Short mmCIF file of C-alpha atoms and ligand atoms in Angstrom, two decimals:
data_model
loop_
_atom_site.label_atom_id
_atom_site.label_comp_id
_atom_site.label_asym_id
_atom_site.label_seq_id
_atom_site.Cartn_x
_atom_site.Cartn_y
_atom_site.Cartn_z
CA MET A 1 92.05 -90.65 52.41
CA SER A 2 94.28 -87.64 53.13
CA ILE A 3 94.36 -85.06 50.73
CA PHE A 4 97.72 -84.60 49.53
CA ASN A 5 97.03 -82.89 46.11
CA ALA A 6 93.72 -80.70 45.77
CA ASP A 7 93.21 -78.50 43.04
CA LEU A 8 89.92 -76.58 43.89
CA HIS A 9 89.81 -73.96 41.00
CA CYS A 10 89.35 -74.59 37.11
CA HIS A 11 86.85 -73.55 34.39
CA SER A 12 85.34 -76.19 31.72
CA VAL A 13 83.54 -75.28 28.38
CA VAL A 14 80.74 -74.69 30.57
CA SER A 15 82.04 -71.40 31.41
CA ASP A 16 85.65 -69.97 29.84
CA GLY A 17 87.94 -73.20 29.59
CA THR A 18 88.26 -74.94 26.55
CA LEU A 19 87.94 -78.58 27.95
CA GLU A 20 85.11 -80.74 28.82
CA PRO A 21 84.37 -81.78 32.67
CA GLU A 22 85.45 -85.09 31.76
CA ALA A 23 88.73 -84.26 30.13
CA LEU A 24 89.92 -82.15 33.07
CA ALA A 25 89.07 -85.01 35.59
CA ALA A 26 90.93 -87.16 33.42
CA ARG A 27 93.92 -84.76 33.53
CA ALA A 28 93.83 -83.85 37.12
CA ARG A 29 94.00 -87.46 37.76
CA ALA A 30 97.01 -88.14 35.46
CA ASN A 31 98.31 -84.93 37.18
CA GLY A 32 98.14 -86.47 40.25
CA VAL A 33 95.25 -84.74 41.72
CA ASP A 34 93.70 -86.19 44.89
CA LEU A 35 90.48 -83.82 45.64
CA TRP A 36 89.29 -82.05 42.65
CA ALA A 37 87.13 -78.92 42.05
CA LEU A 38 85.12 -77.74 38.92
CA THR A 39 84.71 -73.81 39.49
CA ASP A 40 83.14 -72.41 36.16
CA HIS A 41 82.20 -68.62 36.37
CA ASP A 42 78.95 -68.08 37.69
CA GLU A 43 77.59 -71.36 36.59
CA ILE A 44 76.81 -75.06 38.16
CA GLY A 45 75.61 -76.84 35.35
CA GLY A 46 78.90 -78.49 35.05
CA GLN A 47 78.67 -80.20 38.64
CA HIS A 48 76.89 -83.52 38.27
CA ARG A 49 79.10 -84.28 35.01
CA ALA A 50 82.24 -83.30 36.70
CA ARG A 51 81.46 -85.38 40.46
CA ALA A 52 80.61 -88.21 38.09
CA ALA A 53 83.73 -88.12 36.15
CA ALA A 54 86.01 -87.46 39.54
CA GLN A 55 84.46 -90.31 40.96
CA ALA A 56 84.78 -92.35 37.44
CA GLN A 57 88.96 -91.21 37.76
CA GLY A 58 88.95 -92.33 41.62
CA MET A 59 89.41 -88.83 42.75
CA ALA A 60 87.54 -87.52 45.54
CA TYR A 61 85.21 -84.13 44.66
CA LEU A 62 84.04 -81.11 46.02
CA THR A 63 81.64 -78.89 44.19
CA GLY A 64 82.50 -75.62 42.96
CA THR A 65 81.58 -72.42 40.94
CA GLU A 66 83.47 -69.09 40.80
CA ILE A 67 81.17 -66.34 41.40
CA SER A 68 81.64 -62.41 39.79
CA VAL A 69 81.22 -59.63 42.40
CA THR A 70 81.32 -56.60 42.45
CA PHE A 71 83.11 -54.84 45.58
CA ALA A 72 84.30 -50.99 45.62
CA GLY A 73 83.91 -50.76 42.15
CA ILE A 74 86.19 -53.32 41.22
CA THR A 75 85.44 -57.04 40.01
CA VAL A 76 86.48 -59.86 42.92
CA HIS A 77 85.86 -63.25 42.28
CA ILE A 78 84.12 -65.30 45.06
CA VAL A 79 84.95 -69.21 44.66
CA GLY A 80 82.19 -71.71 46.32
CA LEU A 81 83.05 -74.89 47.27
CA GLY A 82 81.07 -77.90 48.88
CA PHE A 83 77.73 -76.81 48.14
CA ASP A 84 74.63 -78.54 47.11
CA PRO A 85 74.50 -78.14 43.71
CA ASP A 86 70.74 -78.31 43.50
CA ASP A 87 70.01 -75.47 45.90
CA ALA A 88 67.09 -73.30 44.54
CA ALA A 89 68.88 -70.04 45.82
CA LEU A 90 72.39 -70.61 44.68
CA THR A 91 71.13 -71.68 41.10
CA ALA A 92 68.64 -68.54 40.95
CA GLY A 93 71.53 -66.22 41.98
CA LEU A 94 73.93 -67.73 39.39
CA ARG A 95 71.36 -67.20 36.65
CA ALA A 96 70.79 -63.50 38.04
CA THR A 97 74.74 -63.36 37.85
CA ARG A 98 74.91 -64.16 34.28
CA GLY A 99 72.11 -62.51 33.31
CA GLY A 100 73.36 -59.39 31.79
CA ARG A 101 76.68 -61.15 30.02
CA GLU A 102 75.02 -60.74 26.50
CA GLU A 103 74.32 -57.18 26.71
CA ARG A 104 77.53 -56.60 27.94
CA ALA A 105 79.02 -58.52 25.00
CA ARG A 106 77.16 -56.74 22.60
CA GLN A 107 78.29 -53.38 24.10
CA MET A 108 82.05 -54.87 24.21
CA ALA A 109 82.02 -55.59 20.55
CA GLU A 110 80.32 -52.05 19.54
CA SER A 111 83.29 -50.71 21.22
CA LEU A 112 86.00 -52.81 19.65
CA ALA A 113 83.75 -51.78 16.18
CA ARG A 114 84.45 -47.83 17.21
CA ALA A 115 88.05 -49.21 17.38
CA GLY A 116 88.00 -50.90 13.98
CA ILE A 117 87.59 -54.59 14.63
CA HIS A 118 84.26 -55.43 13.23
CA GLY A 119 82.23 -58.31 13.91
CA ALA A 120 83.80 -59.53 17.31
CA PHE A 121 80.27 -60.48 18.62
CA GLU A 122 79.76 -63.17 16.10
CA GLY A 123 83.20 -64.07 16.54
CA ALA A 124 83.55 -64.73 20.26
CA LEU A 125 80.11 -66.67 20.07
CA LYS A 126 82.09 -68.92 17.71
CA TYR A 127 84.13 -69.93 21.02
CA VAL A 128 81.30 -69.90 23.64
CA GLY A 129 80.39 -73.77 25.37
CA ASN A 130 77.39 -71.88 27.44
CA PRO A 131 75.22 -69.21 25.39
CA GLU A 132 74.17 -67.92 28.98
CA LEU A 133 78.21 -67.54 29.61
CA ILE A 134 79.80 -65.31 26.69
CA SER A 135 82.97 -64.15 28.50
CA ARG A 136 85.78 -61.71 28.14
CA THR A 137 88.31 -65.05 27.63
CA HIS A 138 85.87 -65.82 24.17
CA PHE A 139 86.63 -62.26 22.64
CA ALA A 140 90.16 -62.78 23.72
CA ARG A 141 90.25 -66.04 21.79
CA HIS A 142 88.52 -64.66 18.86
CA LEU A 143 90.92 -61.56 18.66
CA VAL A 144 93.96 -64.09 18.49
CA ASP A 145 92.86 -66.64 16.05
CA SER A 146 91.77 -63.69 13.83
CA GLY A 147 95.00 -62.32 14.20
CA VAL A 148 94.24 -59.15 15.99
CA CYS A 149 96.94 -60.64 18.84
CA SER A 150 99.23 -63.02 19.13
CA ASP A 151 97.91 -64.44 22.40
CA THR A 152 95.23 -63.95 24.68
CA SER A 153 97.73 -61.83 27.55
CA GLU A 154 98.43 -59.39 24.65
CA VAL A 155 94.48 -59.20 23.99
CA PHE A 156 93.94 -58.07 27.61
CA ARG A 157 97.01 -55.67 27.69
CA LYS A 158 95.62 -53.88 24.17
CA TYR A 159 91.72 -54.42 24.70
CA LEU A 160 89.06 -55.35 27.52
CA THR A 161 90.61 -54.24 30.50
CA GLU A 162 89.72 -50.71 31.60
CA GLY A 163 90.67 -47.48 29.53
CA LYS A 164 91.02 -50.16 26.44
CA PRO A 165 88.80 -50.52 23.54
CA GLY A 166 86.42 -53.55 24.38
CA TYR A 167 85.87 -52.48 27.88
CA VAL A 168 82.71 -52.20 29.11
CA PRO A 169 82.10 -51.78 33.15
CA HIS A 170 79.88 -54.18 34.57
CA ARG A 171 78.14 -54.56 38.00
CA TRP A 172 78.25 -58.03 39.29
CA ALA A 173 76.75 -59.74 42.13
CA SER A 174 77.07 -58.09 45.75
CA LEU A 175 79.62 -59.83 48.06
CA SER A 176 77.05 -60.33 50.57
CA ASP A 177 74.64 -62.22 48.16
CA ALA A 178 77.26 -64.10 46.73
CA VAL A 179 79.18 -65.49 50.50
CA ARG A 180 75.13 -65.87 51.22
CA TRP A 181 74.34 -67.63 48.12
CA ILE A 182 77.30 -70.43 48.74
CA THR A 183 77.17 -70.90 52.60
CA GLY A 184 73.26 -71.15 52.48
CA ALA A 185 73.59 -74.09 50.29
CA GLY A 186 75.94 -75.83 52.64
CA GLY A 187 79.10 -74.67 51.24
CA VAL A 188 82.59 -72.56 51.96
CA ALA A 189 82.93 -69.02 50.85
CA VAL A 190 86.61 -68.28 49.48
CA ILE A 191 88.03 -65.21 48.17
CA ALA A 192 89.88 -66.03 44.85
CA HIS A 193 93.36 -64.75 43.98
CA PRO A 194 93.53 -61.74 45.95
CA ALA A 195 96.66 -60.77 44.90
CA ARG A 196 94.79 -59.82 41.22
CA TYR A 197 92.82 -57.07 42.46
CA LYS A 198 94.09 -53.29 42.40
CA PHE A 199 92.94 -52.33 46.03
CA THR A 200 94.48 -50.14 48.20
CA ALA A 201 95.66 -51.66 51.34
CA ASN A 202 92.14 -49.82 53.06
CA GLU A 203 90.00 -51.68 50.65
CA GLU A 204 91.86 -54.81 50.67
CA PHE A 205 91.15 -55.01 54.19
CA ALA A 206 87.73 -53.51 53.76
CA LEU A 207 86.89 -56.78 51.80
CA PHE A 208 88.65 -59.59 53.87
CA SER A 209 86.86 -57.83 56.99
CA GLU A 210 83.43 -57.69 55.15
CA PHE A 211 83.83 -61.51 53.38
CA LYS A 212 84.76 -62.26 56.73
CA ALA A 213 81.60 -60.39 58.61
CA HIS A 214 78.85 -62.27 55.92
CA GLY A 215 80.38 -65.38 56.59
CA GLY A 216 83.31 -66.48 54.17
CA ARG A 217 85.86 -68.53 55.34
CA GLY A 218 88.53 -69.14 53.19
CA VAL A 219 91.42 -67.24 50.83
CA GLU A 220 93.17 -68.83 48.05
CA VAL A 221 97.14 -68.48 49.10
CA VAL A 222 98.41 -70.60 46.10
CA THR A 223 97.05 -69.90 43.19
CA GLY A 224 98.16 -69.94 39.06
CA SER A 225 97.78 -66.16 39.63
CA HIS A 226 100.24 -65.63 42.45
CA SER A 227 104.01 -65.46 42.53
CA ALA A 228 105.80 -66.98 45.15
CA ALA A 229 106.39 -63.79 47.18
CA GLU A 230 102.42 -63.75 47.08
CA TYR A 231 102.27 -66.83 48.42
CA VAL A 232 103.92 -65.47 51.65
CA THR A 233 101.51 -62.30 51.87
CA TYR A 234 98.39 -64.26 51.53
CA ALA A 235 99.31 -67.05 53.95
CA ALA A 236 100.02 -63.85 56.35
CA MET A 237 96.29 -62.59 55.64
CA ALA A 238 94.73 -66.12 56.08
CA GLN A 239 96.66 -66.38 59.51
CA GLU A 240 95.84 -62.25 60.12
CA PHE A 241 91.95 -62.85 59.58
CA ASN A 242 91.55 -66.50 60.45
CA LEU A 243 90.72 -67.78 57.45
CA ALA A 244 91.31 -71.47 55.82
CA ALA A 245 93.51 -71.97 52.88
CA SER A 246 92.67 -72.89 49.17
CA ARG A 247 94.75 -74.25 46.58
CA GLY A 248 93.79 -74.06 42.90
CA SER A 249 95.49 -73.76 39.31
CA ASP A 250 92.90 -71.66 37.64
CA PHE A 251 93.42 -73.64 34.55
CA HIS A 252 91.46 -72.66 31.35
CA SER A 253 93.09 -74.34 28.43
CA PRO A 254 96.25 -76.51 27.45
CA ASP A 255 96.97 -73.83 25.04
CA GLU A 256 96.68 -70.81 27.10
CA SER A 257 97.33 -71.88 31.02
CA HIS A 258 101.06 -71.53 32.12
CA THR A 259 100.13 -73.50 35.71
CA ASP A 260 98.45 -76.83 34.82
CA LEU A 261 96.13 -78.80 37.25
CA GLY A 262 97.73 -80.18 40.47
CA THR A 263 100.94 -78.58 39.26
CA LEU A 264 101.53 -75.91 41.91
CA PRO A 265 103.62 -75.61 45.27
CA LEU A 266 101.93 -77.28 48.18
CA LEU A 267 99.69 -74.93 51.04
CA PRO A 268 102.31 -73.58 53.71
CA GLY A 269 102.23 -75.92 56.74
CA GLN A 270 100.75 -73.57 59.32
CA LEU A 271 97.73 -73.16 57.34
CA THR A 272 94.07 -74.89 57.61
CA PRO A 273 93.41 -76.08 54.51
CA VAL A 274 89.90 -75.16 53.46
CA TRP A 275 88.94 -79.18 53.01
CA GLU A 276 89.31 -79.69 56.42
CA LEU A 277 86.24 -77.69 56.93
CA LEU A 278 84.03 -79.72 54.35
CA ASP A 279 85.20 -83.27 55.08
CA ASP A 280 81.29 -84.20 55.00
CA ARG A 281 80.82 -82.50 52.00
CA ILE A 282 83.67 -84.51 50.26
CA LEU A 283 82.31 -86.82 47.67
CA ARG A 284 84.80 -89.84 48.02
P1 AMP B 301 84.59 -62.06 32.35
O1 AMP B 301 83.78 -62.33 33.49
O2 AMP B 301 84.33 -61.90 30.92
O3 AMP B 301 84.90 -60.43 32.86
O4 AMP B 301 85.85 -62.83 32.17
C1 AMP B 301 87.31 -62.45 32.98
C2 AMP B 301 88.08 -63.79 32.42
O5 AMP B 301 89.12 -63.26 31.42
C3 AMP B 301 88.91 -64.42 33.61
O6 AMP B 301 87.93 -65.34 34.31
C4 AMP B 301 90.36 -65.01 32.90
O7 AMP B 301 89.87 -65.92 32.45
C5 AMP B 301 90.21 -63.94 31.98
N1 AMP B 301 91.04 -62.95 32.11
C6 AMP B 301 91.11 -61.71 32.63
N2 AMP B 301 92.29 -61.21 32.96
C7 AMP B 301 93.01 -61.73 31.87
C8 AMP B 301 94.25 -61.63 31.44
N3 AMP B 301 95.03 -60.74 31.80
N4 AMP B 301 94.81 -62.47 30.81
C9 AMP B 301 94.34 -63.65 30.45
N5 AMP B 301 93.08 -64.25 30.67
C10 AMP B 301 92.45 -63.09 31.55
MN1 MN B 302 88.03 -67.18 33.40
MN1 MN B 303 88.83 -65.56 38.67
MN1 MN B 304 89.02 -68.66 37.77
#
């Protein structure tokens, strides 16, 4: 089967999405996706369900995750695709990466309380599907539903981002560990939504160079986080660094996400799709 509509980036209730893996699979299929990956943040607990749901929908599947990394003081996301979901080192690495989230969330709530917003930890917890994965998104949902802000993008603009109340700096996994966990489990590592990072040109060059040196092989070019102009910029970066290209909506929720599963433009034709590197890892 040739792949036409691949969507290799989205989130379920196992991290900060609002749909169950089965509902995401059905939605992806309804939107014409023929190769899907669920990429929950720092967590692969949904992989067996997602794989079974994809199979039930007659859709090909690649295992996935999105690992939080700190590089040059900035949070970078590395997507892993096509790994063994039962790999012990990957499982342990992700568990360690999740480990600081509860304490961070308590500190975020204390910071919000100093700004006059009380009870945010308990409030955010009401939206959490996985107790090990409390994220800024859950705080954002609470601040919207309690009337502090009118939508989640306003929350991130006014709170939870650097320099704003509720922001707590956090040290995630190292780039080398994240790439090693993924590749060690038989997968391919992909730089997620590179246009989102506030890097200088030198820092971005360092990210791509070090990522390659550690064994990273892909970059997201067409993602819900990029503009059309950024598709062009990162298509050129993929070619310059000889990286395969990935495509994914980064869908989180029907109520919040502006890009639905399977609805992005196709990858530019001159690029190598990342799934061509993973042909033997695709569950059909
Ligand atoms: P965390 O891993 O807890 O730092 O949360 C990161 C998540 O917050 C991302 O994966 C997005 O889902 C969400 N997020 C970050 N920035 C924004 C933004 N500006 N608007 C909406 N959601 C955002
Ligand atoms: Mn997210
Ligand atoms: Mn991300
Ligand atoms: Mn994501």
